Amino acid sequence: MAVEPSTRGGLLGWIEDRIGLEALRHVVEAKTVPVHRHGAWYYFGGMTLFFFLVQVFTGILLMLYYRPSSQEAYESVQFLVTQVPFGWLVRSIHSWSANLMIAAAFVHLFSVFFLKAYRAPRELTWLSGFALFGLAMGFGFSGYLLPWNKLAYFATRVGTDIAGALPLVGAELVRFLRGGDHVTGGTLSRFYGWHVAILPALATSMLALHLLLVQRHGMSVPPSVELEPASARRTMRFVPDFLLRDLFGWTLALGVLAALAALFPWELGEKADAFAPAPADIRPEWYFMFMFQTLKFVPGGELLGIENEAWVILLFGAAGAGAFLVPFLDRRVVERGGSPLVSAIGGAALTFIVVLTAIGYHAWWPVGTAAVLILGPWVAGRSMAGARGERS
Amino acid sequence: MSPTRRRFLDRFLGTSVMALAAAVLYPVLRFLKPPVIPEAATSRVLAGKVGELAQEGWKIFPFGASPGILIQVAPGDYRAFSATCTHLECTVQFDKPSQRIWCACHNGYYDLNGRNVAGPPPHPLTPYDVQVVDEEIFVTRG
């Protein structure tokens, strides 16, 4: 079918005739976002995306100097942070942004969970989002090893060995992850490949699907808001109202990121040594800390012929699988508009994660950070919904 | 085209596409699985020299691709074990104040006979034989 030529002249008309932006403009203009007291949680998906874009940009810059071999990796990062102009800043931003991305993704995931946004017809949006969260963890785990320092080396040995707890496929999986029987330079090359090629390809495809589904179904409205009369429901236009608020959030995120990266440059530590003991302050990235700490509490021994730590690891796996499949397990939310038991289980899981992380660090900051990330959007959402109500 | 011919062609094409996908995927999956490279069967290594242990009382030494730990319990009394923690593969160290072998990763302890005595380790450390020949300490695994 022939396409009608654009009525616009000049460059815009020329582009319009070739790309057909008019159709996109109609979609954008028609897109609205619900306004209610839980609205602040909507911004965390976009914020996660913002940090992901920062990761892509700084990651490409780091690739220009990084050398992925056990002989050169540590030295190349050392050169980058000491000799390359602003090298320390780019690396620090990459490391901090990775952590903030996971934090934003945590908030996004739990808010979607508690607001029951996974219910029909958004099951695939939840599944693709959960897969993206898993990929983000994969980015974190593979990226942690790349500087080839002591902490990362042992964290990778422990982390990959955990996969060995899986029945039947465990041993093969460990070899697959490590690229051999031990954590060596071969593991480093393999992790580099995952980190800069395989995971980005998977994440980009999954992100495209996730965003497409978000666009198709629009923002979910929580069941408690859905129960309110239709006349009380309000919306705002995506462009410019929501977009400008989103950009404000991104600016705030950039400010926090820049401050953290500049004031607390990411440390490099000591070079990995396969024949040195594990350092006393060994720890994984903070988002694996609750599992690491749980494993510390489990005494050695066996239950039904399976080692205790394997039970714990299998239990974590089962919990993850349960969370992944929650749209299909939680049928009550569709039938009765709420599922307090599922929310309670989620609340218990969140409390467990925060408490075990705090114990792992022997510090209160995980509790404080969690409180700010929960109470901040909770208060902001009510305030924003109220302020808009007064204007309209 | 008759329905039978169409069905045949559909199935033929479908099978061909699946065969092509398998022909591409199989080498890729095999490629991802690392080859098994047998380690040189090292059964005896020079772990250190007598004078080396005077200061710290212990050291980690390479035994093939894996680490071993050598401890001087008393003058002339040496013990050696695999230094790989039986819990999750961290490398252990000697904790002088408690006179035990300690894994920093998950706070596991072994006694000086390599027995797992506290924390998560599920099994004892593998013990090695120690021989001192002309001030040189050799470690042998059975």
Short mmCIF file of C-alpha atoms in Angstrom, two decimals:
data_model
loop_
_atom_site.label_atom_id
_atom_site.label_comp_id
_atom_site.label_asym_id
_atom_site.label_seq_id
_atom_site.Cartn_x
_atom_site.Cartn_y
_atom_site.Cartn_z
CA MET A 1 0.00 0.00 0.00
CA ALA A 2 1.36 3.40 -0.94
CA VAL A 3 2.02 5.80 1.95
CA GLU A 4 0.48 9.26 1.76
CA PRO A 5 3.21 11.91 1.50
CA SER A 6 3.54 14.14 4.54
CA THR A 7 1.90 17.52 4.52
CA ARG A 8 4.92 18.96 6.33
CA GLY A 9 7.69 20.47 4.30
CA GLY A 10 11.43 20.63 4.88
CA LEU A 11 13.54 18.13 6.76
CA LEU A 12 10.73 17.03 9.11
CA GLY A 13 8.50 16.23 6.15
CA TRP A 14 11.31 14.33 4.44
CA ILE A 15 11.91 12.25 7.60
CA GLU A 16 8.17 11.76 8.09
CA ASP A 17 7.81 10.34 4.56
CA ARG A 18 10.53 7.78 5.24
CA ILE A 19 10.00 6.77 8.86
CA GLY A 20 6.37 7.61 9.61
CA LEU A 21 6.87 9.33 12.96
CA GLU A 22 3.29 10.60 12.90
CA ALA A 23 1.98 7.19 14.01
CA LEU A 24 4.43 7.17 16.92
CA ARG A 25 3.34 10.69 17.86
CA HIS A 26 -0.27 9.53 18.09
CA VAL A 27 0.72 6.65 20.39
CA VAL A 28 2.75 8.97 22.63
CA GLU A 29 -0.01 11.57 22.76
CA ALA A 30 -2.63 9.00 23.71
CA LYS A 31 -0.50 7.43 26.44
CA THR A 32 -1.56 8.27 29.98
CA VAL A 33 -0.36 7.29 33.45
CA PRO A 34 -2.70 6.72 36.40
CA VAL A 35 -2.46 9.20 39.26
CA HIS A 36 -2.95 7.82 42.78
CA ARG A 37 -1.24 7.59 46.16
CA HIS A 38 1.11 4.77 45.05
CA GLY A 39 2.27 6.64 41.94
CA ALA A 40 5.84 7.30 43.11
CA TRP A 41 6.72 3.61 42.69
CA TYR A 42 6.18 3.97 38.93
CA TYR A 43 9.43 5.93 38.63
CA PHE A 44 11.77 3.14 39.73
CA GLY A 45 11.51 1.17 36.49
CA GLY A 46 12.65 4.23 34.53
CA MET A 47 15.39 4.87 37.07
CA THR A 48 16.69 1.31 36.64
CA LEU A 49 16.72 1.94 32.89
CA PHE A 50 18.67 5.17 33.45
CA PHE A 51 21.36 3.36 35.44
CA PHE A 52 21.47 0.65 32.78
CA LEU A 53 22.16 3.30 30.12
CA VAL A 54 24.94 4.73 32.30
CA GLN A 55 26.37 1.19 32.56
CA VAL A 56 26.36 0.76 28.78
CA PHE A 57 28.07 4.10 28.23
CA THR A 58 30.75 3.77 30.94
CA GLY A 59 31.22 0.08 30.18
CA ILE A 60 32.13 0.90 26.58
CA LEU A 61 34.62 3.47 27.82
CA LEU A 62 36.22 0.97 30.22
CA MET A 63 36.59 -1.58 27.41
CA LEU A 64 39.04 0.78 25.69
CA TYR A 65 41.63 0.14 28.43
CA TYR A 66 40.67 -3.14 30.12
CA ARG A 67 42.64 -6.29 29.24
CA PRO A 68 40.85 -9.53 30.16
CA SER A 69 43.65 -11.86 31.24
CA SER A 70 44.83 -12.94 34.68
CA GLN A 71 48.28 -11.45 33.96
CA GLU A 72 46.99 -8.07 32.81
CA ALA A 73 43.49 -7.43 34.15
CA TYR A 74 44.49 -6.04 37.55
CA GLU A 75 47.34 -3.99 36.07
CA SER A 76 45.11 -2.57 33.34
CA VAL A 77 42.54 -1.40 35.90
CA GLN A 78 45.37 0.01 38.02
CA PHE A 79 46.65 1.90 34.96
CA LEU A 80 43.14 3.09 34.19
CA VAL A 81 42.53 4.55 37.64
CA THR A 82 46.00 6.04 38.14
CA GLN A 83 47.17 7.17 34.68
CA VAL A 84 44.16 7.67 32.40
CA PRO A 85 42.55 11.13 32.77
CA PHE A 86 39.26 10.66 34.64
CA GLY A 87 39.78 6.89 34.48
CA TRP A 88 39.11 6.62 38.22
CA LEU A 89 35.87 8.54 37.76
CA VAL A 90 34.60 6.42 34.86
CA ARG A 91 35.36 3.21 36.78
CA SER A 92 33.84 4.60 39.96
CA ILE A 93 30.68 5.65 38.12
CA HIS A 94 30.44 2.20 36.49
CA SER A 95 30.76 0.45 39.86
CA TRP A 96 28.42 2.76 41.75
CA SER A 97 25.87 2.83 38.95
CA ALA A 98 25.86 -0.99 38.89
CA ASN A 99 24.96 -1.02 42.57
CA LEU A 100 22.38 1.73 42.24
CA MET A 101 20.86 -0.09 39.25
CA ILE A 102 20.41 -3.24 41.32
CA ALA A 103 19.01 -1.18 44.20
CA ALA A 104 16.52 0.57 41.88
CA ALA A 105 15.62 -2.81 40.35
CA PHE A 106 15.05 -4.25 43.86
CA VAL A 107 12.67 -1.38 44.68
CA HIS A 108 10.93 -1.73 41.30
CA LEU A 109 10.54 -5.50 41.70
CA PHE A 110 9.22 -5.37 45.27
CA SER A 111 6.88 -2.46 44.51
CA VAL A 112 5.43 -4.34 41.53
CA PHE A 113 5.10 -7.38 43.79
CA PHE A 114 3.30 -5.60 46.64
CA LEU A 115 1.07 -3.55 44.31
CA LYS A 116 0.13 -6.83 42.56
CA ALA A 117 1.00 -5.43 39.14
CA TYR A 118 1.86 -8.96 38.00
CA ARG A 119 -1.81 -9.96 37.76
CA ALA A 120 -3.43 -10.66 34.41
CA PRO A 121 -2.80 -9.55 31.72
CA ARG A 122 0.70 -8.52 32.87
CA GLU A 123 2.16 -11.97 33.64
CA LEU A 124 4.69 -11.71 30.81
CA THR A 125 5.70 -8.22 31.93
CA TRP A 126 6.54 -9.70 35.37
CA LEU A 127 8.37 -12.68 33.87
CA SER A 128 10.45 -10.49 31.54
CA GLY A 129 11.16 -8.06 34.40
CA PHE A 130 12.20 -10.90 36.69
CA ALA A 131 14.47 -12.25 33.95
CA LEU A 132 15.98 -8.77 33.61
CA PHE A 133 16.60 -8.75 37.37
CA GLY A 134 18.37 -12.10 37.05
CA LEU A 135 20.44 -10.73 34.17
CA ALA A 136 21.35 -7.68 36.28
CA MET A 137 22.57 -10.05 39.02
CA GLY A 138 24.54 -11.90 36.33
CA PHE A 139 26.10 -8.60 35.22
CA GLY A 140 27.04 -7.89 38.84
CA PHE A 141 28.50 -11.34 39.46
CA SER A 142 30.51 -11.45 36.23
CA GLY A 143 31.67 -7.84 36.53
CA TYR A 144 32.84 -8.30 40.13
CA LEU A 145 35.61 -10.67 39.00
CA LEU A 146 36.94 -8.50 36.18
CA PRO A 147 39.40 -6.35 38.23
CA TRP A 148 40.94 -9.70 39.31
CA ASN A 149 41.41 -8.73 42.95
CA LYS A 150 41.46 -10.98 46.01
CA LEU A 151 37.92 -10.26 47.20
CA ALA A 152 36.46 -10.89 43.77
CA TYR A 153 38.54 -14.03 43.25
CA PHE A 154 37.26 -15.74 46.39
CA ALA A 155 33.72 -14.42 45.97
CA THR A 156 33.75 -16.03 42.52
CA ARG A 157 35.13 -19.30 43.88
CA VAL A 158 32.36 -19.44 46.49
CA GLY A 159 29.68 -18.17 44.09
CA THR A 160 30.45 -20.67 41.36
CA ASP A 161 30.87 -23.51 43.86
CA ILE A 162 27.32 -22.83 45.10
CA ALA A 163 26.05 -23.94 41.70
CA GLY A 164 27.63 -27.33 42.46
CA ALA A 165 24.93 -27.91 45.09
CA LEU A 166 22.34 -28.50 42.36
CA PRO A 167 21.56 -32.20 42.05
CA LEU A 168 22.69 -34.03 38.88
CA VAL A 169 23.89 -31.02 36.88
CA GLY A 170 25.81 -29.22 39.67
CA ALA A 171 29.33 -30.37 38.84
CA GLU A 172 28.91 -29.74 35.11
CA LEU A 173 27.39 -26.33 35.80
CA VAL A 174 30.41 -25.33 37.92
CA ARG A 175 32.74 -26.32 35.06
CA PHE A 176 30.56 -24.45 32.59
CA LEU A 177 30.62 -21.28 34.72
CA ARG A 178 34.36 -21.46 35.43
CA GLY A 179 35.43 -22.67 32.02
CA GLY A 180 37.27 -25.50 33.80
CA ASP A 181 37.67 -27.05 37.22
CA HIS A 182 39.18 -24.02 38.94
CA VAL A 183 38.78 -20.24 38.91
CA THR A 184 41.62 -19.23 36.59
CA GLY A 185 42.44 -16.76 33.84
CA GLY A 186 40.10 -18.89 31.71
CA THR A 187 37.25 -18.00 34.06
CA LEU A 188 38.14 -14.33 33.73
CA SER A 189 37.99 -14.46 29.89
CA ARG A 190 34.70 -16.34 30.11
CA PHE A 191 33.18 -13.85 32.56
CA TYR A 192 34.37 -10.98 30.36
CA GLY A 193 32.59 -12.55 27.39
CA TRP A 194 29.41 -12.92 29.40
CA HIS A 195 29.71 -9.42 30.82
CA VAL A 196 30.31 -7.45 27.62
CA ALA A 197 28.62 -9.55 24.91
CA ILE A 198 26.25 -12.32 25.94
CA LEU A 199 24.48 -10.63 28.87
CA PRO A 200 24.11 -7.26 27.05
CA ALA A 201 22.59 -9.04 24.04
CA LEU A 202 20.15 -10.95 26.26
CA ALA A 203 19.38 -7.90 28.40
CA THR A 204 18.72 -5.65 25.39
CA SER A 205 16.31 -8.17 23.85
CA MET A 206 14.56 -8.76 27.18
CA LEU A 207 14.41 -5.03 27.87
CA ALA A 208 12.80 -4.43 24.46
CA LEU A 209 10.16 -7.07 25.24
CA HIS A 210 9.60 -5.66 28.74
CA LEU A 211 9.14 -2.09 27.46
CA LEU A 212 6.91 -3.27 24.63
CA LEU A 213 4.67 -5.05 27.15
CA VAL A 214 4.63 -2.03 29.47
CA GLN A 215 3.59 0.09 26.49
CA ARG A 216 0.95 -2.44 25.40
CA HIS A 217 -0.74 -2.83 28.80
CA GLY A 218 0.00 0.58 30.29
CA MET A 219 0.75 1.12 33.98
CA SER A 220 -1.02 -1.23 36.35
CA VAL A 221 -3.37 0.25 38.93
CA PRO A 222 -3.19 -1.38 42.39
CA PRO A 223 -6.28 -3.38 43.44
CA SER A 224 -6.96 -0.97 46.33
CA VAL A 225 -7.18 1.95 43.89
CA GLU A 226 -9.20 -0.11 41.42
CA LEU A 227 -11.90 -0.56 44.07
CA GLU A 228 -12.42 3.21 44.23
CA PRO A 229 -15.25 4.66 42.09
CA ALA A 230 -14.34 5.35 38.45
CA SER A 231 -15.15 9.05 38.93
CA ALA A 232 -12.38 9.33 41.53
CA ARG A 233 -9.72 7.94 39.19
CA ARG A 234 -7.33 10.38 37.61
CA THR A 235 -4.62 10.17 34.98
CA MET A 236 -1.82 12.37 33.66
CA ARG A 237 -0.43 12.52 30.15
CA PHE A 238 2.78 10.57 29.62
CA VAL A 239 4.18 13.43 27.54
CA PRO A 240 4.96 15.86 28.99
CA ASP A 241 3.63 15.36 32.56
CA PHE A 242 5.04 11.95 33.48
CA LEU A 243 8.13 12.27 31.28
CA LEU A 244 9.18 15.52 32.96
CA ARG A 245 8.76 13.95 36.41
CA ASP A 246 10.74 10.94 35.17
CA LEU A 247 13.52 13.24 33.93
CA PHE A 248 13.53 14.98 37.30
CA GLY A 249 14.06 11.55 38.90
CA TRP A 250 16.88 10.80 36.46
CA THR A 251 18.55 14.10 37.30
CA LEU A 252 18.28 13.27 40.98
CA ALA A 253 19.75 9.81 40.29
CA LEU A 254 22.61 11.36 38.32
CA GLY A 255 23.33 13.72 41.21
CA VAL A 256 23.43 10.90 43.75
CA LEU A 257 25.58 8.79 41.40
CA ALA A 258 28.06 11.60 40.71
CA ALA A 259 28.37 12.43 44.40
CA LEU A 260 28.96 8.82 45.42
CA ALA A 261 31.43 8.18 42.57
CA ALA A 262 33.43 11.33 43.28
CA LEU A 263 33.39 11.21 47.09
CA PHE A 264 33.81 7.44 47.50
CA PRO A 265 35.92 6.20 44.56
CA TRP A 266 35.60 2.45 44.11
CA GLU A 267 38.61 0.65 45.57
CA LEU A 268 40.73 -1.79 43.60
CA GLY A 269 42.13 -3.87 46.47
CA GLU A 270 44.97 -6.40 46.18
CA LYS A 271 45.66 -8.52 43.13
CA ALA A 272 44.15 -12.02 43.20
CA ASP A 273 46.46 -14.84 44.21
CA ALA A 274 45.26 -18.42 43.83
CA PHE A 275 47.72 -19.51 46.49
CA ALA A 276 46.86 -17.00 49.20
CA PRO A 277 44.32 -17.59 51.98
CA ALA A 278 40.90 -15.97 51.70
CA PRO A 279 41.12 -12.48 53.26
CA ALA A 280 39.39 -11.95 56.60
CA ASP A 281 37.02 -9.31 55.22
CA ILE A 282 35.87 -11.44 52.30
CA ARG A 283 32.35 -10.68 51.14
CA PRO A 284 30.30 -10.74 47.97
CA GLU A 285 28.43 -7.76 46.51
CA TRP A 286 25.79 -6.49 48.96
CA TYR A 287 22.91 -8.04 47.02
CA PHE A 288 24.33 -11.53 47.56
CA MET A 289 25.18 -10.83 51.21
CA PHE A 290 21.98 -12.27 52.70
CA MET A 291 22.67 -15.63 51.06
CA PHE A 292 26.35 -15.51 52.04
CA GLN A 293 25.42 -14.71 55.66
CA THR A 294 22.75 -17.44 55.78
CA LEU A 295 25.36 -19.98 54.67
CA LYS A 296 27.56 -18.86 57.58
CA PHE A 297 24.81 -19.83 60.04
CA VAL A 298 24.26 -23.30 58.64
CA PRO A 299 26.30 -25.90 60.53
CA GLY A 300 28.05 -28.67 58.66
CA GLY A 301 26.15 -31.93 58.37
CA GLU A 302 23.68 -33.83 56.26
CA LEU A 303 19.94 -34.22 56.11
CA LEU A 304 18.45 -37.10 54.12
CA GLY A 305 21.81 -37.68 52.49
CA ILE A 306 22.09 -34.10 51.20
CA GLU A 307 24.52 -31.63 52.78
CA ASN A 308 22.95 -28.86 54.84
CA GLU A 309 24.29 -26.02 52.70
CA ALA A 310 22.84 -27.70 49.60
CA TRP A 311 19.42 -27.66 51.27
CA VAL A 312 19.75 -23.93 51.91
CA ILE A 313 20.85 -23.25 48.34
CA LEU A 314 17.99 -25.35 46.99
CA LEU A 315 15.60 -23.47 49.28
CA PHE A 316 16.82 -20.13 47.88
CA GLY A 317 16.38 -21.54 44.39
CA ALA A 318 12.84 -22.67 45.20
CA ALA A 319 12.01 -19.24 46.67
CA GLY A 320 13.33 -17.56 43.51
CA ALA A 321 11.29 -19.92 41.34
CA GLY A 322 8.20 -19.21 43.46
CA ALA A 323 8.69 -15.46 43.05
CA PHE A 324 9.21 -15.86 39.30
CA LEU A 325 5.97 -17.80 38.95
CA VAL A 326 3.93 -15.66 41.35
CA PRO A 327 1.47 -14.45 38.66
CA PHE A 328 0.41 -18.07 38.18
CA LEU A 329 0.50 -19.07 41.86
CA ASP A 330 -1.37 -16.06 43.22
CA ARG A 331 -4.84 -16.68 41.78
CA ARG A 332 -6.64 -15.08 44.71
CA VAL A 333 -5.63 -11.57 43.71
CA VAL A 334 -7.66 -11.82 40.49
CA GLU A 335 -10.65 -13.49 42.14
CA ARG A 336 -10.89 -11.42 45.34
CA GLY A 337 -8.88 -8.29 44.58
CA GLY A 338 -6.23 -8.99 47.20
CA SER A 339 -3.91 -11.71 48.48
CA PRO A 340 -2.69 -10.87 51.99
CA LEU A 341 -0.87 -14.20 52.39
CA VAL A 342 1.28 -13.61 49.30
CA SER A 343 2.00 -10.05 50.51
CA ALA A 344 2.94 -11.41 53.94
CA ILE A 345 5.34 -13.93 52.39
CA GLY A 346 6.89 -11.12 50.32
CA GLY A 347 7.15 -8.95 53.44
CA ALA A 348 8.86 -11.76 55.33
CA ALA A 349 11.30 -12.31 52.44
CA LEU A 350 12.11 -8.60 52.30
CA THR A 351 12.64 -8.46 56.08
CA PHE A 352 14.87 -11.55 55.89
CA ILE A 353 16.99 -9.99 53.13
CA VAL A 354 17.41 -6.68 54.98
CA VAL A 355 18.16 -8.25 58.40
CA LEU A 356 20.63 -10.83 57.07
CA THR A 357 22.39 -8.12 55.02
CA ALA A 358 22.67 -5.94 58.16
CA ILE A 359 24.06 -8.87 60.16
CA GLY A 360 26.50 -9.65 57.35
CA TYR A 361 27.91 -6.13 57.43
CA HIS A 362 27.62 -5.76 61.25
CA ALA A 363 26.01 -2.42 60.44
CA TRP A 364 22.68 -0.60 60.49
CA TRP A 365 23.01 1.03 57.06
CA PRO A 366 21.12 -1.74 55.22
CA VAL A 367 18.15 -1.17 57.56
CA GLY A 368 18.39 2.62 57.15
CA THR A 369 18.68 2.40 53.36
CA ALA A 370 15.72 0.03 53.17
CA ALA A 371 13.67 2.37 55.39
CA VAL A 372 14.47 5.37 53.16
CA LEU A 373 13.68 3.42 49.97
CA ILE A 374 10.36 2.21 51.38
CA LEU A 375 9.16 5.28 53.26
CA GLY A 376 10.49 7.86 50.74
CA PRO A 377 8.35 6.80 47.75
CA TRP A 378 5.45 5.96 50.07
CA VAL A 379 5.34 9.52 51.42
CA ALA A 380 6.22 11.09 48.05
CA GLY A 381 3.41 9.18 46.31
CA ARG A 382 0.80 10.48 48.72
CA SER A 383 2.16 13.98 48.54
CA MET A 384 2.31 14.01 44.71
CA ALA A 385 -1.21 12.60 44.36
CA GLY A 386 -2.51 15.16 46.84
CA ALA A 387 -0.74 18.10 45.18
CA ARG A 388 -2.12 17.17 41.78
CA GLY A 389 -5.58 16.75 43.25
CA GLU A 390 -5.51 20.33 44.52
CA ARG A 391 -4.53 21.73 41.14
CA SER A 392 -7.07 19.83 39.07
CA MET B 1 -1.64 -27.98 -4.57
CA SER B 2 -3.21 -31.08 -3.02
CA PRO B 3 -3.53 -31.12 0.79
CA THR B 4 -1.31 -34.21 1.01
CA ARG B 5 1.50 -32.58 -0.95
CA ARG B 6 1.16 -29.39 1.08
CA ARG B 7 1.29 -31.31 4.35
CA PHE B 8 4.32 -33.23 3.13
CA LEU B 9 6.10 -30.02 2.13
CA ASP B 10 5.20 -28.32 5.41
CA ARG B 11 6.59 -31.22 7.41
CA PHE B 12 9.64 -31.52 5.18
CA LEU B 13 10.41 -27.82 5.56
CA GLY B 14 9.68 -27.86 9.30
CA THR B 15 11.98 -30.83 9.84
CA SER B 16 14.69 -29.23 7.72
CA VAL B 17 14.54 -26.01 9.73
CA MET B 18 14.73 -27.95 13.00
CA ALA B 19 17.65 -30.00 11.68
CA LEU B 20 19.40 -26.79 10.65
CA ALA B 21 18.79 -25.27 14.12
CA ALA B 22 20.16 -28.43 15.76
CA ALA B 23 23.18 -28.40 13.46
CA VAL B 24 23.93 -24.83 14.58
CA LEU B 25 23.08 -25.27 18.27
CA TYR B 26 24.91 -28.53 18.90
CA PRO B 27 28.42 -27.21 18.12
CA VAL B 28 27.63 -24.00 20.04
CA LEU B 29 26.58 -25.93 23.15
CA ARG B 30 29.59 -28.24 22.89
CA PHE B 31 31.80 -25.17 22.45
CA LEU B 32 30.44 -23.62 25.65
CA LYS B 33 31.27 -26.73 27.66
CA PRO B 34 34.97 -26.54 28.55
CA PRO B 35 37.16 -29.53 27.67
CA VAL B 36 38.49 -31.69 30.49
CA ILE B 37 42.21 -31.09 30.78
CA PRO B 38 43.80 -33.70 33.04
CA GLU B 39 46.14 -32.16 35.57
CA ALA B 40 49.68 -33.51 35.74
CA ALA B 41 49.53 -36.15 38.46
CA THR B 42 51.70 -34.36 41.01
CA SER B 43 51.94 -36.53 44.09
CA ARG B 44 54.95 -34.92 45.82
CA VAL B 45 55.95 -31.26 46.00
CA LEU B 46 58.50 -29.17 47.79
CA ALA B 47 56.23 -27.19 50.12
CA GLY B 48 58.88 -25.01 51.74
CA LYS B 49 62.05 -24.85 53.79
CA VAL B 50 62.36 -25.31 57.53
CA GLY B 51 63.50 -21.72 58.16
CA GLU B 52 60.55 -20.29 56.26
CA LEU B 53 58.03 -21.28 58.90
CA ALA B 54 59.92 -19.87 61.87
CA GLN B 55 58.13 -16.50 61.70
CA GLU B 56 54.48 -17.21 60.92
CA GLY B 57 54.39 -20.93 61.63
CA TRP B 58 52.43 -21.73 58.47
CA LYS B 59 52.25 -21.16 54.73
CA ILE B 60 50.11 -21.88 51.70
CA PHE B 61 51.89 -23.80 48.93
CA PRO B 62 50.82 -24.82 45.43
CA PHE B 63 50.05 -28.51 45.02
CA GLY B 64 49.41 -28.77 41.29
CA ALA B 65 46.54 -26.37 40.57
CA SER B 66 45.24 -26.47 44.16
CA PRO B 67 46.53 -24.83 47.33
CA GLY B 68 47.86 -26.79 50.31
CA ILE B 69 48.55 -25.56 53.84
CA LEU B 70 51.70 -26.44 55.80
CA ILE B 71 51.72 -25.81 59.57
CA GLN B 72 54.53 -26.12 62.07
CA VAL B 73 52.78 -27.37 65.21
CA ALA B 74 56.00 -27.66 67.23
CA PRO B 75 59.68 -27.59 66.25
CA GLY B 76 60.12 -30.53 63.91
CA ASP B 77 56.37 -31.35 63.89
CA TYR B 78 54.79 -30.38 60.59
CA ARG B 79 51.27 -31.02 59.32
CA ALA B 80 49.98 -30.49 55.80
CA PHE B 81 46.46 -30.54 54.40
CA SER B 82 44.58 -29.51 51.33
CA ALA B 83 43.90 -25.77 51.86
CA THR B 84 40.57 -25.89 50.04
CA CYS B 85 37.73 -25.55 52.53
CA THR B 86 35.27 -28.43 52.19
CA HIS B 87 32.35 -26.02 52.49
CA LEU B 88 32.50 -23.75 49.44
CA GLU B 89 36.11 -23.95 48.24
CA CYS B 90 37.71 -20.92 49.89
CA THR B 91 41.38 -21.17 50.83
CA VAL B 92 41.85 -21.68 54.57
CA GLN B 93 44.53 -20.17 56.84
CA PHE B 94 46.10 -20.95 60.22
CA ASP B 95 44.64 -19.01 63.14
CA LYS B 96 47.56 -18.84 65.56
CA PRO B 97 45.69 -17.61 68.70
CA SER B 98 43.15 -20.44 68.59
CA GLN B 99 45.65 -22.98 67.15
CA ARG B 100 43.06 -23.98 64.59
CA ILE B 101 42.70 -23.80 60.83
CA TRP B 102 40.22 -21.10 59.87
CA CYS B 103 38.20 -20.37 56.74
CA ALA B 104 37.45 -16.64 56.55
CA CYS B 105 34.63 -17.01 54.03
CA HIS B 106 31.98 -18.58 56.26
CA ASN B 107 33.83 -18.76 59.59
CA GLY B 108 34.57 -22.49 59.54
CA TYR B 109 37.19 -24.11 61.80
CA TYR B 110 39.28 -27.27 61.60
CA ASP B 111 41.59 -28.64 64.29
CA LEU B 112 45.25 -29.43 63.74
CA ASN B 113 44.31 -32.90 62.54
CA GLY B 114 42.19 -31.33 59.79
CA ARG B 115 38.89 -32.31 61.44
CA ASN B 116 35.99 -29.92 60.89
CA VAL B 117 35.18 -28.73 64.42
CA ALA B 118 33.05 -25.59 64.07
CA GLY B 119 30.99 -23.67 61.53
CA PRO B 120 29.64 -24.86 58.20
CA PRO B 121 32.41 -27.15 56.79
CA PRO B 122 30.82 -30.57 56.22
CA HIS B 123 34.01 -32.69 55.92
CA PRO B 124 37.60 -32.76 57.24
CA LEU B 125 40.49 -31.36 55.19
CA THR B 126 42.41 -33.95 53.17
CA PRO B 127 45.64 -34.69 55.08
CA TYR B 128 49.03 -34.99 53.36
CA ASP B 129 52.22 -36.75 54.45
CA VAL B 130 55.15 -34.53 55.38
CA GLN B 131 58.82 -35.44 55.11
CA VAL B 132 61.79 -33.22 55.98
CA VAL B 133 64.89 -33.91 53.92
CA ASP B 134 67.94 -31.68 54.39
CA GLU B 135 65.97 -28.65 55.65
CA GLU B 136 63.48 -29.03 52.80
CA ILE B 137 59.86 -29.94 53.54
CA PHE B 138 58.23 -32.29 51.06
CA VAL B 139 54.51 -33.00 51.02
CA THR B 140 53.05 -36.16 49.52
CA ARG B 141 49.46 -37.11 48.84
CA GLY B 142 48.39 -40.69 48.94
#
